[in-house]
mmCIF file of C-alpha atoms and ligand atoms in Angstrom:
data_model
loop_
_atom_site.group_PDB
_atom_site.id
_atom_site.type_symbol
_atom_site.label_atom_id
_atom_site.label_comp_id
_atom_site.label_asym_id
_atom_site.label_seq_id
_atom_site.Cartn_x
_atom_site.Cartn_y
_atom_site.Cartn_z
ATOM 1 C CA MET A 1271 -27.801 2.509 -9.072
ATOM 2 C CA THR A 1272 -28.742 0.102 -6.323
ATOM 3 C CA THR A 1273 -26.435 -0.365 -3.335
ATOM 4 C CA LEU A 1274 -27.645 -3.243 -1.201
ATOM 5 C CA ASN A 1275 -27.482 -3.401 2.599
ATOM 6 C CA SER A 1276 -27.392 -7.205 2.687
ATOM 7 C CA THR A 1277 -24.514 -9.521 1.691
ATOM 8 C CA PRO A 1278 -24.091 -11.801 -1.322
ATOM 9 C CA ARG A 1279 -24.243 -14.899 0.882
ATOM 10 C CA ALA A 1280 -27.517 -13.779 2.477
ATOM 11 C CA ASP A 1281 -28.957 -13.141 -1.003
ATOM 12 C CA GLY A 1282 -27.867 -16.481 -2.518
ATOM 13 C CA PHE A 1283 -24.900 -15.103 -4.521
ATOM 14 C CA HIS A 1284 -21.335 -16.423 -4.680
ATOM 15 C CA MET A 1285 -18.121 -15.671 -6.562
ATOM 16 C CA PRO A 1286 -17.757 -18.160 -9.424
ATOM 17 C CA ALA A 1287 -14.420 -19.618 -10.496
ATOM 18 C CA GLU A 1288 -12.600 -17.792 -13.283
ATOM 19 C CA TRP A 1289 -13.354 -20.619 -15.724
ATOM 20 C CA ALA A 1290 -17.136 -20.079 -15.401
ATOM 21 C CA THR A 1291 -18.604 -18.707 -18.640
ATOM 22 C CA GLN A 1292 -17.990 -14.971 -18.992
ATOM 23 C CA SER A 1293 -19.966 -12.212 -20.694
ATOM 24 C CA GLN A 1294 -16.901 -9.983 -21.091
ATOM 25 C CA THR A 1295 -13.564 -8.884 -19.703
ATOM 26 C CA TRP A 1296 -12.908 -5.383 -18.354
ATOM 27 C CA MET A 1297 -9.635 -3.496 -18.769
ATOM 28 C CA VAL A 1298 -8.542 0.093 -18.036
ATOM 29 C CA TRP A 1299 -6.181 2.027 -20.304
ATOM 30 C CA PRO A 1300 -2.689 2.664 -18.809
ATOM 31 C CA GLU A 1301 -1.416 6.219 -19.026
ATOM 32 C CA ARG A 1302 0.100 7.558 -15.810
ATOM 33 C CA PRO A 1303 3.708 8.515 -16.608
ATOM 34 C CA ASP A 1304 4.965 8.013 -13.052
ATOM 35 C CA ASN A 1305 4.135 4.317 -13.326
ATOM 36 C CA TRP A 1306 4.443 3.516 -17.037
ATOM 37 C CA ARG A 1307 7.630 4.525 -18.808
ATOM 38 C CA LEU A 1308 7.739 6.918 -21.761
ATOM 39 C CA GLY A 1309 4.324 8.351 -21.048
ATOM 40 C CA GLY A 1310 2.757 4.915 -21.096
ATOM 41 C CA LYS A 1311 3.306 4.318 -24.823
ATOM 42 C CA PRO A 1312 5.058 0.903 -24.594
ATOM 43 C CA ALA A 1313 2.556 -0.257 -21.953
ATOM 44 C CA GLN A 1314 -0.330 0.878 -24.151
ATOM 45 C CA ALA A 1315 1.017 -1.243 -27.014
ATOM 46 C CA ALA A 1316 1.278 -4.226 -24.649
ATOM 47 C CA HIS A 1317 -2.211 -3.517 -23.347
ATOM 48 C CA VAL A 1318 -3.582 -3.463 -26.907
ATOM 49 C CA ALA A 1319 -2.009 -6.881 -27.537
ATOM 50 C CA VAL A 1320 -3.695 -8.282 -24.411
ATOM 51 C CA ALA A 1321 -7.086 -6.746 -25.295
ATOM 52 C CA LYS A 1322 -6.899 -8.091 -28.846
ATOM 53 C CA ALA A 1323 -5.900 -11.556 -27.616
ATOM 54 C CA ILE A 1324 -8.904 -11.641 -25.263
ATOM 55 C CA ALA A 1325 -11.222 -10.236 -27.944
ATOM 56 C CA ARG A 1326 -10.621 -13.374 -30.022
ATOM 57 C CA PHE A 1327 -12.582 -15.248 -27.354
ATOM 58 C CA GLU A 1328 -15.088 -12.785 -25.845
ATOM 59 C CA PRO A 1329 -16.042 -9.093 -25.757
ATOM 60 C CA VAL A 1330 -13.736 -6.643 -24.013
ATOM 61 C CA THR A 1331 -14.667 -3.294 -22.455
ATOM 62 C CA VAL A 1332 -11.833 -0.834 -21.876
ATOM 63 C CA GLY A 1333 -12.266 2.114 -19.522
ATOM 64 C CA VAL A 1334 -10.330 5.143 -20.755
ATOM 65 C CA SER A 1335 -9.896 8.777 -19.735
ATOM 66 C CA ALA A 1336 -11.335 11.525 -21.923
ATOM 67 C CA ALA A 1337 -7.777 12.648 -22.713
ATOM 68 C CA GLN A 1338 -6.782 9.246 -24.085
ATOM 69 C CA TYR A 1339 -10.073 8.295 -25.759
ATOM 70 C CA ASP A 1340 -9.093 9.041 -29.366
ATOM 71 C CA ASN A 1341 -5.695 7.376 -29.023
ATOM 72 C CA ALA A 1342 -7.109 4.244 -27.378
ATOM 73 C CA ARG A 1343 -9.988 4.052 -29.865
ATOM 74 C CA ALA A 1344 -7.581 4.218 -32.788
ATOM 75 C CA GLN A 1345 -5.407 1.441 -31.389
ATOM 76 C CA LEU A 1346 -8.158 -0.880 -30.129
ATOM 77 C CA ASP A 1347 -9.658 -1.163 -33.602
ATOM 78 C CA LEU A 1348 -11.747 -4.331 -33.256
ATOM 79 C CA PRO A 1349 -15.571 -4.506 -33.191
ATOM 80 C CA ASN A 1350 -15.438 -6.777 -30.133
ATOM 81 C CA ILE A 1351 -13.705 -4.079 -28.077
ATOM 82 C CA ARG A 1352 -15.931 -1.402 -26.534
ATOM 83 C CA LEU A 1353 -14.515 1.747 -24.995
ATOM 84 C CA VAL A 1354 -16.213 3.674 -22.192
ATOM 85 C CA GLU A 1355 -14.990 6.900 -20.645
ATOM 86 C CA LEU A 1356 -13.880 6.075 -17.117
ATOM 87 C CA SER A 1357 -11.705 8.150 -14.809
ATOM 88 C CA SER A 1358 -9.150 6.200 -12.821
ATOM 89 C CA ASP A 1359 -5.808 6.629 -11.094
ATOM 90 C CA ASP A 1360 -4.242 3.704 -12.951
ATOM 91 C CA ALA A 1361 -5.094 0.596 -14.937
ATOM 92 C CA TRP A 1362 -5.265 -2.236 -12.353
ATOM 93 C CA VAL A 1363 -8.908 -3.204 -12.749
ATOM 94 C CA ARG A 1364 -8.368 -6.604 -11.095
ATOM 95 C CA ASP A 1365 -7.861 -4.616 -7.915
ATOM 96 C CA THR A 1366 -10.095 -1.586 -8.471
ATOM 97 C CA GLY A 1367 -12.961 -3.259 -10.314
ATOM 98 C CA PRO A 1368 -15.850 -5.162 -8.763
ATOM 99 C CA THR A 1369 -15.648 -8.825 -7.823
ATOM 100 C CA PHE A 1370 -18.671 -10.202 -9.645
ATOM 101 C CA VAL A 1371 -20.974 -12.647 -7.886
ATOM 102 C CA ILE A 1372 -23.793 -14.738 -9.373
ATOM 103 C CA ASP A 1373 -26.863 -16.605 -8.180
ATOM 104 C CA ASP A 1374 -28.658 -19.687 -9.536
ATOM 105 C CA TYR A 1375 -31.130 -17.599 -11.544
ATOM 106 C CA GLY A 1376 -28.743 -15.860 -13.913
ATOM 107 C CA ASN A 1377 -28.366 -12.682 -11.872
ATOM 108 C CA VAL A 1378 -25.007 -10.928 -11.639
ATOM 109 C CA ARG A 1379 -24.057 -8.433 -8.915
ATOM 110 C CA GLY A 1380 -20.767 -6.941 -7.786
ATOM 111 C CA VAL A 1381 -18.784 -6.473 -4.591
ATOM 112 C CA ASP A 1382 -17.161 -3.037 -4.394
ATOM 113 C CA TRP A 1383 -14.289 -3.399 -1.918
ATOM 114 C CA GLY A 1384 -12.534 -0.499 -0.234
ATOM 115 C CA PHE A 1385 -9.333 0.412 -2.098
ATOM 116 C CA ASN A 1386 -6.250 2.169 -0.644
ATOM 117 C CA ALA A 1387 -3.662 1.772 -3.452
ATOM 118 C CA TRP A 1388 -2.106 -1.343 -1.907
ATOM 119 C CA GLY A 1389 -1.417 0.018 1.553
ATOM 120 C CA GLY A 1390 -2.518 3.644 1.873
ATOM 121 C CA PHE A 1391 0.063 5.834 3.606
ATOM 122 C CA ASP A 1392 1.849 2.759 4.944
ATOM 123 C CA GLY A 1393 3.571 1.435 1.829
ATOM 124 C CA GLY A 1394 0.839 2.229 -0.704
ATOM 125 C CA LEU A 1395 1.893 2.857 -4.291
ATOM 126 C CA TYR A 1396 0.382 6.274 -5.029
ATOM 127 C CA PHE A 1397 -1.784 9.074 -3.691
ATOM 128 C CA PRO A 1398 -4.537 10.012 -4.275
ATOM 129 C CA TRP A 1399 -6.500 6.865 -5.086
ATOM 130 C CA ASN A 1400 -10.053 8.221 -4.903
ATOM 131 C CA ARG A 1401 -10.787 7.751 -8.617
ATOM 132 C CA ASP A 1402 -9.579 4.145 -8.435
ATOM 133 C CA ASP A 1403 -11.851 3.598 -5.451
ATOM 134 C CA GLN A 1404 -14.793 4.645 -7.655
ATOM 135 C CA VAL A 1405 -13.982 2.283 -10.541
ATOM 136 C CA ALA A 1406 -15.964 -0.712 -9.232
ATOM 137 C CA ARG A 1407 -19.021 1.411 -8.580
ATOM 138 C CA LYS A 1408 -18.871 2.963 -12.046
ATOM 139 C CA ILE A 1409 -18.500 -0.411 -13.758
ATOM 140 C CA LEU A 1410 -21.506 -1.755 -11.858
ATOM 141 C CA GLU A 1411 -23.452 1.354 -12.802
ATOM 142 C CA ILE A 1412 -22.617 0.885 -16.496
ATOM 143 C CA GLU A 1413 -23.709 -2.768 -16.244
ATOM 144 C CA ARG A 1414 -26.855 -1.940 -14.226
ATOM 145 C CA SER A 1415 -25.635 -4.474 -11.675
ATOM 146 C CA PRO A 1416 -26.604 -4.124 -8.019
ATOM 147 C CA ARG A 1417 -23.671 -3.362 -5.741
ATOM 148 C CA TYR A 1418 -22.487 -4.527 -2.342
ATOM 149 C CA ARG A 1419 -20.054 -2.074 -0.723
ATOM 150 C CA THR A 1420 -17.646 -3.225 1.987
ATOM 151 C CA GLU A 1421 -17.241 0.197 3.581
ATOM 152 C CA GLY A 1422 -14.194 0.157 5.853
ATOM 153 C CA PHE A 1423 -12.909 -3.159 4.497
ATOM 154 C CA VAL A 1424 -9.998 -2.987 2.052
ATOM 155 C CA LEU A 1425 -9.329 -5.747 -0.459
ATOM 156 C CA GLU A 1426 -7.921 -6.040 -3.980
ATOM 157 C CA GLY A 1427 -9.229 -8.666 -6.383
ATOM 158 C CA GLY A 1428 -5.680 -9.859 -7.081
ATOM 159 C CA SER A 1429 -5.322 -10.984 -3.481
ATOM 160 C CA ILE A 1430 -7.880 -13.784 -3.801
ATOM 161 C CA HIS A 1431 -8.559 -16.811 -5.983
ATOM 162 C CA VAL A 1432 -11.600 -19.091 -5.610
ATOM 163 C CA ASP A 1433 -12.585 -22.487 -6.979
ATOM 164 C CA GLY A 1434 -16.293 -21.588 -7.121
ATOM 165 C CA GLU A 1435 -16.967 -24.570 -4.842
ATOM 166 C CA GLY A 1436 -16.413 -22.947 -1.470
ATOM 167 C CA THR A 1437 -12.632 -22.521 -1.174
ATOM 168 C CA LEU A 1438 -10.598 -19.313 -1.380
ATOM 169 C CA ILE A 1439 -6.812 -19.007 -1.492
ATOM 170 C CA THR A 1440 -5.004 -15.899 -0.299
ATOM 171 C CA THR A 1441 -1.766 -14.835 1.414
ATOM 172 C CA GLU A 1442 -1.115 -13.677 4.958
ATOM 173 C CA GLU A 1443 1.474 -11.245 3.589
ATOM 174 C CA CYS A 1444 -1.307 -9.255 1.940
ATOM 175 C CA LEU A 1445 -4.600 -9.803 3.726
ATOM 176 C CA LEU A 1446 -3.111 -9.752 7.213
ATOM 177 C CA ASN A 1447 -0.849 -6.822 6.405
ATOM 178 C CA ARG A 1448 -1.275 -3.945 8.863
ATOM 179 C CA ASN A 1449 -1.751 -1.615 5.870
ATOM 180 C CA ARG A 1450 -5.026 -3.243 4.759
ATOM 181 C CA ASN A 1451 -7.442 -3.978 7.637
ATOM 182 C CA PRO A 1452 -5.439 -3.546 10.859
ATOM 183 C CA HIS A 1453 -8.627 -3.328 12.932
ATOM 184 C CA LEU A 1454 -9.649 -6.879 12.002
ATOM 185 C CA SER A 1455 -8.347 -10.263 13.159
ATOM 186 C CA ARG A 1456 -7.733 -13.182 10.786
ATOM 187 C CA GLU A 1457 -11.072 -14.673 11.870
ATOM 188 C CA ALA A 1458 -12.915 -11.401 11.247
ATOM 189 C CA ILE A 1459 -11.344 -11.126 7.776
ATOM 190 C CA GLU A 1460 -12.378 -14.706 7.014
ATOM 191 C CA GLN A 1461 -15.898 -13.806 8.093
ATOM 192 C CA VAL A 1462 -16.021 -10.907 5.608
ATOM 193 C CA LEU A 1463 -14.811 -13.241 2.837
ATOM 194 C CA ARG A 1464 -17.450 -15.808 3.791
ATOM 195 C CA GLU A 1465 -20.215 -13.223 3.609
ATOM 196 C CA GLN A 1466 -19.092 -11.347 0.502
ATOM 197 C CA LEU A 1467 -18.020 -14.309 -1.628
ATOM 198 C CA ALA A 1468 -19.990 -17.165 -0.047
ATOM 199 C CA VAL A 1469 -16.883 -19.294 0.542
ATOM 200 C CA GLU A 1470 -16.638 -21.845 3.342
ATOM 201 C CA LYS A 1471 -12.894 -22.255 3.689
ATOM 202 C CA VAL A 1472 -9.911 -19.896 3.430
ATOM 203 C CA ILE A 1473 -6.451 -21.290 2.663
ATOM 204 C CA TRP A 1474 -3.727 -18.937 3.932
ATOM 205 C CA LEU A 1475 -0.407 -19.164 2.107
ATOM 206 C CA PRO A 1476 2.219 -17.324 4.172
ATOM 207 C CA ASP A 1477 3.667 -15.141 1.389
ATOM 208 C CA GLY A 1478 3.350 -14.255 -2.249
ATOM 209 C CA LEU A 1479 6.213 -13.772 -4.716
ATOM 210 C CA TYR A 1480 9.367 -11.953 -3.572
ATOM 211 C CA ASN A 1481 9.353 -8.197 -4.282
ATOM 212 C CA ASP A 1482 5.725 -8.098 -5.379
ATOM 213 C CA GLU A 1483 4.727 -4.451 -4.814
ATOM 214 C CA THR A 1484 1.221 -5.521 -3.826
ATOM 215 C CA ASP A 1485 2.464 -7.213 -0.642
ATOM 216 C CA GLY A 1486 2.224 -10.658 -2.138
ATOM 217 C CA HIS A 1487 -0.951 -10.927 -4.173
ATOM 218 C CA VAL A 1488 -1.865 -14.558 -4.669
ATOM 219 C CA ASP A 1489 -2.658 -14.002 -8.357
ATOM 220 C CA ASN A 1490 1.062 -13.606 -9.056
ATOM 221 C CA PHE A 1491 1.984 -16.749 -7.122
ATOM 222 C CA CYS A 1492 -0.676 -19.449 -6.995
ATOM 223 C CA CYS A 1493 -3.963 -19.982 -8.816
ATOM 224 C CA TYR A 1494 -6.634 -22.594 -9.372
ATOM 225 C CA VAL A 1495 -6.660 -24.592 -12.593
ATOM 226 C CA ARG A 1496 -9.743 -26.584 -11.560
ATOM 227 C CA PRO A 1497 -11.372 -27.480 -8.228
ATOM 228 C CA GLY A 1498 -8.820 -29.251 -6.030
ATOM 229 C CA GLU A 1499 -5.882 -28.393 -8.336
ATOM 230 C CA VAL A 1500 -3.616 -25.370 -8.102
ATOM 231 C CA LEU A 1501 -0.648 -24.041 -10.043
ATOM 232 C CA LEU A 1502 2.137 -22.704 -7.810
ATOM 233 C CA ALA A 1503 5.065 -20.541 -8.938
ATOM 234 C CA TRP A 1504 8.133 -22.603 -8.227
ATOM 235 C CA THR A 1505 11.913 -22.697 -7.960
ATOM 236 C CA ASP A 1506 14.248 -25.541 -6.902
ATOM 237 C CA ASP A 1507 17.121 -23.067 -6.543
ATOM 238 C CA ALA A 1508 17.807 -22.549 -2.834
ATOM 239 C CA GLN A 1509 19.569 -19.249 -3.699
ATOM 240 C CA ASN A 1510 16.440 -17.832 -5.286
ATOM 241 C CA PRO A 1511 14.706 -15.493 -2.779
ATOM 242 C CA ASN A 1512 11.459 -17.189 -3.728
ATOM 243 C CA TYR A 1513 12.681 -20.587 -2.525
ATOM 244 C CA PRO A 1514 11.462 -20.312 1.105
ATOM 245 C CA ARG A 1515 8.192 -18.770 -0.087
ATOM 246 C CA CYS A 1516 7.518 -21.657 -2.476
ATOM 247 C CA GLN A 1517 8.431 -24.245 0.175
ATOM 248 C CA ALA A 1518 6.162 -22.611 2.751
ATOM 249 C CA ALA A 1519 3.230 -22.426 0.326
ATOM 250 C CA LEU A 1520 3.667 -26.053 -0.691
ATOM 251 C CA LYS A 1521 3.692 -27.113 2.943
ATOM 252 C CA VAL A 1522 0.368 -25.354 3.572
ATOM 253 C CA LEU A 1523 -1.225 -26.747 0.420
ATOM 254 C CA GLU A 1524 -0.024 -30.281 1.138
ATOM 255 C CA SER A 1525 -1.401 -30.202 4.647
ATOM 256 C CA SER A 1526 -4.774 -28.603 3.839
ATOM 257 C CA LEU A 1527 -8.134 -29.908 2.696
ATOM 258 C CA ASP A 1528 -10.472 -27.709 0.688
ATOM 259 C CA ALA A 1529 -14.115 -26.971 1.506
ATOM 260 C CA LYS A 1530 -15.176 -30.236 -0.114
ATOM 261 C CA GLY A 1531 -12.648 -32.245 1.903
ATOM 262 C CA ARG A 1532 -10.253 -32.762 -1.036
ATOM 263 C CA SER A 1533 -6.465 -32.751 -0.746
ATOM 264 C CA PHE A 1534 -4.796 -30.369 -3.186
ATOM 265 C CA ILE A 1535 -3.034 -31.510 -6.336
ATOM 266 C CA VAL A 1536 -0.203 -28.977 -6.707
ATOM 267 C CA HIS A 1537 1.253 -28.299 -10.162
ATOM 268 C CA LYS A 1538 4.472 -26.311 -10.343
ATOM 269 C CA MET A 1539 5.231 -23.443 -12.689
ATOM 270 C CA PRO A 1540 8.870 -22.328 -12.975
ATOM 271 C CA ILE A 1541 9.600 -18.702 -12.165
ATOM 272 C CA PRO A 1542 11.239 -16.820 -15.084
ATOM 273 C CA GLY A 1543 14.463 -14.879 -14.843
ATOM 274 C CA PRO A 1544 15.863 -13.409 -12.680
ATOM 275 C CA LEU A 1545 14.351 -10.390 -14.424
ATOM 276 C CA PHE A 1546 15.469 -6.786 -13.863
ATOM 277 C CA ALA A 1547 14.500 -3.447 -15.390
ATOM 278 C CA THR A 1548 17.306 -1.778 -17.318
ATOM 279 C CA GLU A 1549 18.724 1.666 -16.443
ATOM 280 C CA GLU A 1550 17.050 3.006 -19.539
ATOM 281 C CA GLU A 1551 13.650 1.524 -18.625
ATOM 282 C CA CYS A 1552 13.864 2.999 -15.134
ATOM 283 C CA ALA A 1553 14.897 6.395 -16.498
ATOM 284 C CA GLY A 1554 11.765 6.469 -18.665
ATOM 285 C CA VAL A 1555 9.449 6.641 -15.644
ATOM 286 C CA ASP A 1556 8.519 10.136 -14.368
ATOM 287 C CA ARG A 1557 9.755 10.713 -10.832
ATOM 288 C CA VAL A 1558 7.002 11.804 -8.497
ATOM 289 C CA ALA A 1559 7.236 11.778 -4.686
ATOM 290 C CA GLY A 1560 5.052 9.105 -3.118
ATOM 291 C CA THR A 1561 5.077 6.710 -6.083
ATOM 292 C CA GLN A 1562 7.024 3.485 -6.482
ATOM 293 C CA GLU A 1563 10.730 4.070 -7.076
ATOM 294 C CA ARG A 1564 12.336 2.325 -10.062
ATOM 295 C CA ASP A 1565 15.721 0.722 -9.567
ATOM 296 C CA PRO A 1566 17.557 -1.597 -11.976
ATOM 297 C CA SER A 1567 19.017 -3.590 -9.080
ATOM 298 C CA VAL A 1568 15.579 -4.627 -7.804
ATOM 299 C CA ARG A 1569 14.493 -8.073 -8.969
ATOM 300 C CA LEU A 1570 11.127 -7.915 -10.750
ATOM 301 C CA ALA A 1571 8.287 -10.164 -9.588
ATOM 302 C CA GLY A 1572 7.715 -11.790 -12.970
ATOM 303 C CA SER A 1573 5.403 -14.815 -12.970
ATOM 304 C CA TYR A 1574 3.673 -16.995 -15.552
ATOM 305 C CA VAL A 1575 0.920 -17.612 -12.983
ATOM 306 C CA ASN A 1576 -0.390 -14.098 -13.687
ATOM 307 C CA PHE A 1577 -2.605 -15.280 -16.580
ATOM 308 C CA LEU A 1578 -6.294 -14.813 -17.325
ATOM 309 C CA ILE A 1579 -8.782 -17.560 -18.118
ATOM 310 C CA VAL A 1580 -11.369 -16.509 -20.737
ATOM 311 C CA ASN A 1581 -14.035 -18.466 -22.663
ATOM 312 C CA GLY A 1582 -11.938 -21.062 -24.471
ATOM 313 C CA GLY A 1583 -8.622 -19.282 -23.955
ATOM 314 C CA ILE A 1584 -5.744 -18.713 -21.560
ATOM 315 C CA ILE A 1585 -4.017 -15.347 -21.977
ATOM 316 C CA ALA A 1586 -0.574 -15.615 -20.381
ATOM 317 C CA PRO A 1587 2.507 -13.379 -20.255
ATOM 318 C CA SER A 1588 5.810 -14.180 -21.935
ATOM 319 C CA PHE A 1589 9.071 -12.531 -20.878
ATOM 320 C CA ASP A 1590 11.496 -13.248 -23.703
ATOM 321 C CA ASP A 1591 12.852 -15.924 -21.377
ATOM 322 C CA PRO A 1592 13.925 -19.488 -22.240
ATOM 323 C CA LEU A 1593 11.165 -20.666 -19.874
ATOM 324 C CA ASP A 1594 8.421 -19.067 -21.988
ATOM 325 C CA GLU A 1595 7.975 -22.241 -24.018
ATOM 326 C CA VAL A 1596 8.022 -24.431 -20.929
ATOM 327 C CA ALA A 1597 5.339 -22.255 -19.346
ATOM 328 C CA GLN A 1598 3.172 -22.409 -22.458
ATOM 329 C CA GLY A 1599 3.516 -26.204 -22.501
ATOM 330 C CA ILE A 1600 2.524 -26.511 -18.826
ATOM 331 C CA LEU A 1601 -0.508 -24.280 -19.317
ATOM 332 C CA GLN A 1602 -1.603 -26.118 -22.457
ATOM 333 C CA LYS A 1603 -1.368 -29.452 -20.635
ATOM 334 C CA LEU A 1604 -3.334 -28.142 -17.650
ATOM 335 C CA PHE A 1605 -6.000 -26.541 -19.866
ATOM 336 C CA PRO A 1606 -6.447 -29.006 -22.759
ATOM 337 C CA GLU A 1607 -9.817 -27.484 -23.731
ATOM 338 C CA HIS A 1608 -8.395 -23.946 -23.934
ATOM 339 C CA GLU A 1609 -6.097 -22.339 -26.469
ATOM 340 C CA VAL A 1610 -3.073 -20.870 -24.674
ATOM 341 C CA VAL A 1611 -2.074 -17.475 -26.100
ATOM 342 C CA MET A 1612 1.189 -15.974 -24.851
ATOM 343 C CA VAL A 1613 1.390 -12.165 -25.018
ATOM 344 C CA PRO A 1614 4.538 -10.117 -24.254
ATOM 345 C CA GLY A 1615 4.325 -9.189 -20.582
ATOM 346 C CA ARG A 1616 7.563 -7.335 -19.885
ATOM 347 C CA GLU A 1617 6.139 -3.813 -20.243
ATOM 348 C CA LEU A 1618 3.265 -4.777 -17.930
ATOM 349 C CA LEU A 1619 5.694 -6.254 -15.406
ATOM 350 C CA LEU A 1620 7.722 -3.022 -15.441
ATOM 351 C CA GLY A 1621 4.560 -1.270 -14.216
ATOM 352 C CA GLY A 1622 4.188 -3.683 -11.296
ATOM 353 C CA GLY A 1623 1.906 -6.489 -12.418
ATOM 354 C CA ASN A 1624 0.702 -8.488 -15.343
ATOM 355 C CA ILE A 1625 -2.239 -9.748 -17.386
ATOM 356 C CA HIS A 1626 -4.373 -11.014 -14.503
ATOM 357 C CA CYS A 1627 -3.840 -7.786 -12.555
ATOM 358 C CA LEU A 1628 -4.915 -5.702 -15.561
ATOM 359 C CA THR A 1629 -8.149 -7.574 -16.319
ATOM 360 C CA GLN A 1630 -11.435 -8.362 -14.592
ATOM 361 C CA GLN A 1631 -13.722 -11.077 -15.932
ATOM 362 C CA GLN A 1632 -17.484 -10.621 -15.729
ATOM 363 C CA PRO A 1633 -19.385 -13.903 -15.404
ATOM 364 C CA LEU A 1634 -22.381 -14.528 -17.608
ATOM 365 C CA GLY A 1635 -24.346 -16.222 -14.847
ATOM 366 C CA LYS A 1636 -26.612 -19.144 -15.682
ATOM 367 C CA ARG A 1637 -29.457 -18.303 -18.034
ATOM 368 C CA GLY A 1638 -32.901 -19.828 -18.366
HETATM 369 O O1 KQY B 1314 -2.156 -6.054 -8.943
HETATM 370 C C1 KQY B 1314 -1.128 -5.494 -9.195
HETATM 371 N N1 KQY B 1314 -0.088 -6.175 -9.499
HETATM 372 C C2 KQY B 1314 -1.077 -4.008 -9.112
HETATM 373 C C3 KQY B 1314 0.252 -3.448 -8.915
HETATM 374 C C4 KQY B 1314 0.257 -1.956 -8.908
HETATM 375 C C5 KQY B 1314 1.594 -1.471 -9.261
HETATM 376 C C6 KQY B 1314 1.710 0.009 -9.309
HETATM 377 N N2 KQY B 1314 3.047 0.371 -9.599
#
C-alpha cells in the first residue's frame, strides 16, 4: 500500500460533506463483552438492523473478526452487505476508520489519524488499542486507496463535521483535551485540520453533550444538514445538565461566520430522555479493569443528532422515547429528498455511542 509523505491539501484533496455521493458505508462487528452486554448479542442485533437499513440505499462492508465471521455472515444475509475479516479492539469505525478525502478527478484517498481509545491512559476507554489503530490502514489497503498518516496526531472521526465547502465544526472539550494532543496549541491543531482536510475555517463549540464518554464528540451534539445550516441538540430545561452546553454552542454559532462568510442557520433537535441504563443492563457487561464502568445512575448521552446520511437516506436512532416521532419529523423536514429511517439505538447507546459513531461513509468521488 502507498503511504504518502505529502498532505491532502497539497495534493488537491479535501474531505467532502457527508451528503456527497457515497460508494459504500463501512461498519465493524461489535463483540467485546466488556463493552457490549451479554457477550454483544443485543448490540449485534441492533448492528444488523443498522447495516440492513443502510443496505437499502448503498453497499455496506462490515469488518469482522475470524471468531465471529460465521455468526455475522449468517445474520447479515443480504447481497449488498460484504464481510471482510478485520481485527479490531471494538466497533467504532467512525473513530478508527479513515477519513476519506477526494479530488476533482474522481480519486479517493484516506487520512489515517493516530488513535488512543479516546484519551489513552488519561481517561481512555480501554487498553490496548493497537488493533483499532490499524483499522484505517487496513481499510485503505482493502480499497487500494493511498494513505496519509498523521503520526503523532490523535483524532477521531466523530470529533469533526465538515460542510465540504471549507468549514469544520468541532468541540474544545475533545480536540483541546490534554488527553489527545497536549503538545499542540489550538492554532497548531487548526493547522493540521487545514492540511489534512483542506478546510479554511474551524468553528470551536465549547463542549459536546453531557456525559459523552468521548469527551464531547461533535457528532453526538451538532451536525451539518447543508452548507450554512446545522442541527444542534437542544433543551429548554434549565435543570438539564445539557442546558449550559446548548446555550454556549448556540452563542458561538450565532456569532460566527463560516468559510464562505455565511451566518449559520441553527435548527434545534430535542434531546431524548433522561435516559439511564437499568441495573440489569449494567450487570450484563463483563467487568474488566481499565474499561468504562457501567452505572445505572449515570445519565446516558443519547442524541438524535447521531445519525448517518447515506445516498437517499437518513439512518437515525430511536430510543423508545416520546420524542422519537418529533425527531423523525424534524429530520424529514430538514432532508426532504431523503427517506428518514429510524432504527432502535438503545443497545448502541449502552455501548457508548450510536449510528454515526459506528459507521464510516466512503465517498464515490466525481467520475469522468
Ligand atoms: O464515538 C463514540 N461514541 C465511541 C465511544 C466509545 C465507547 C466505548 N465504550
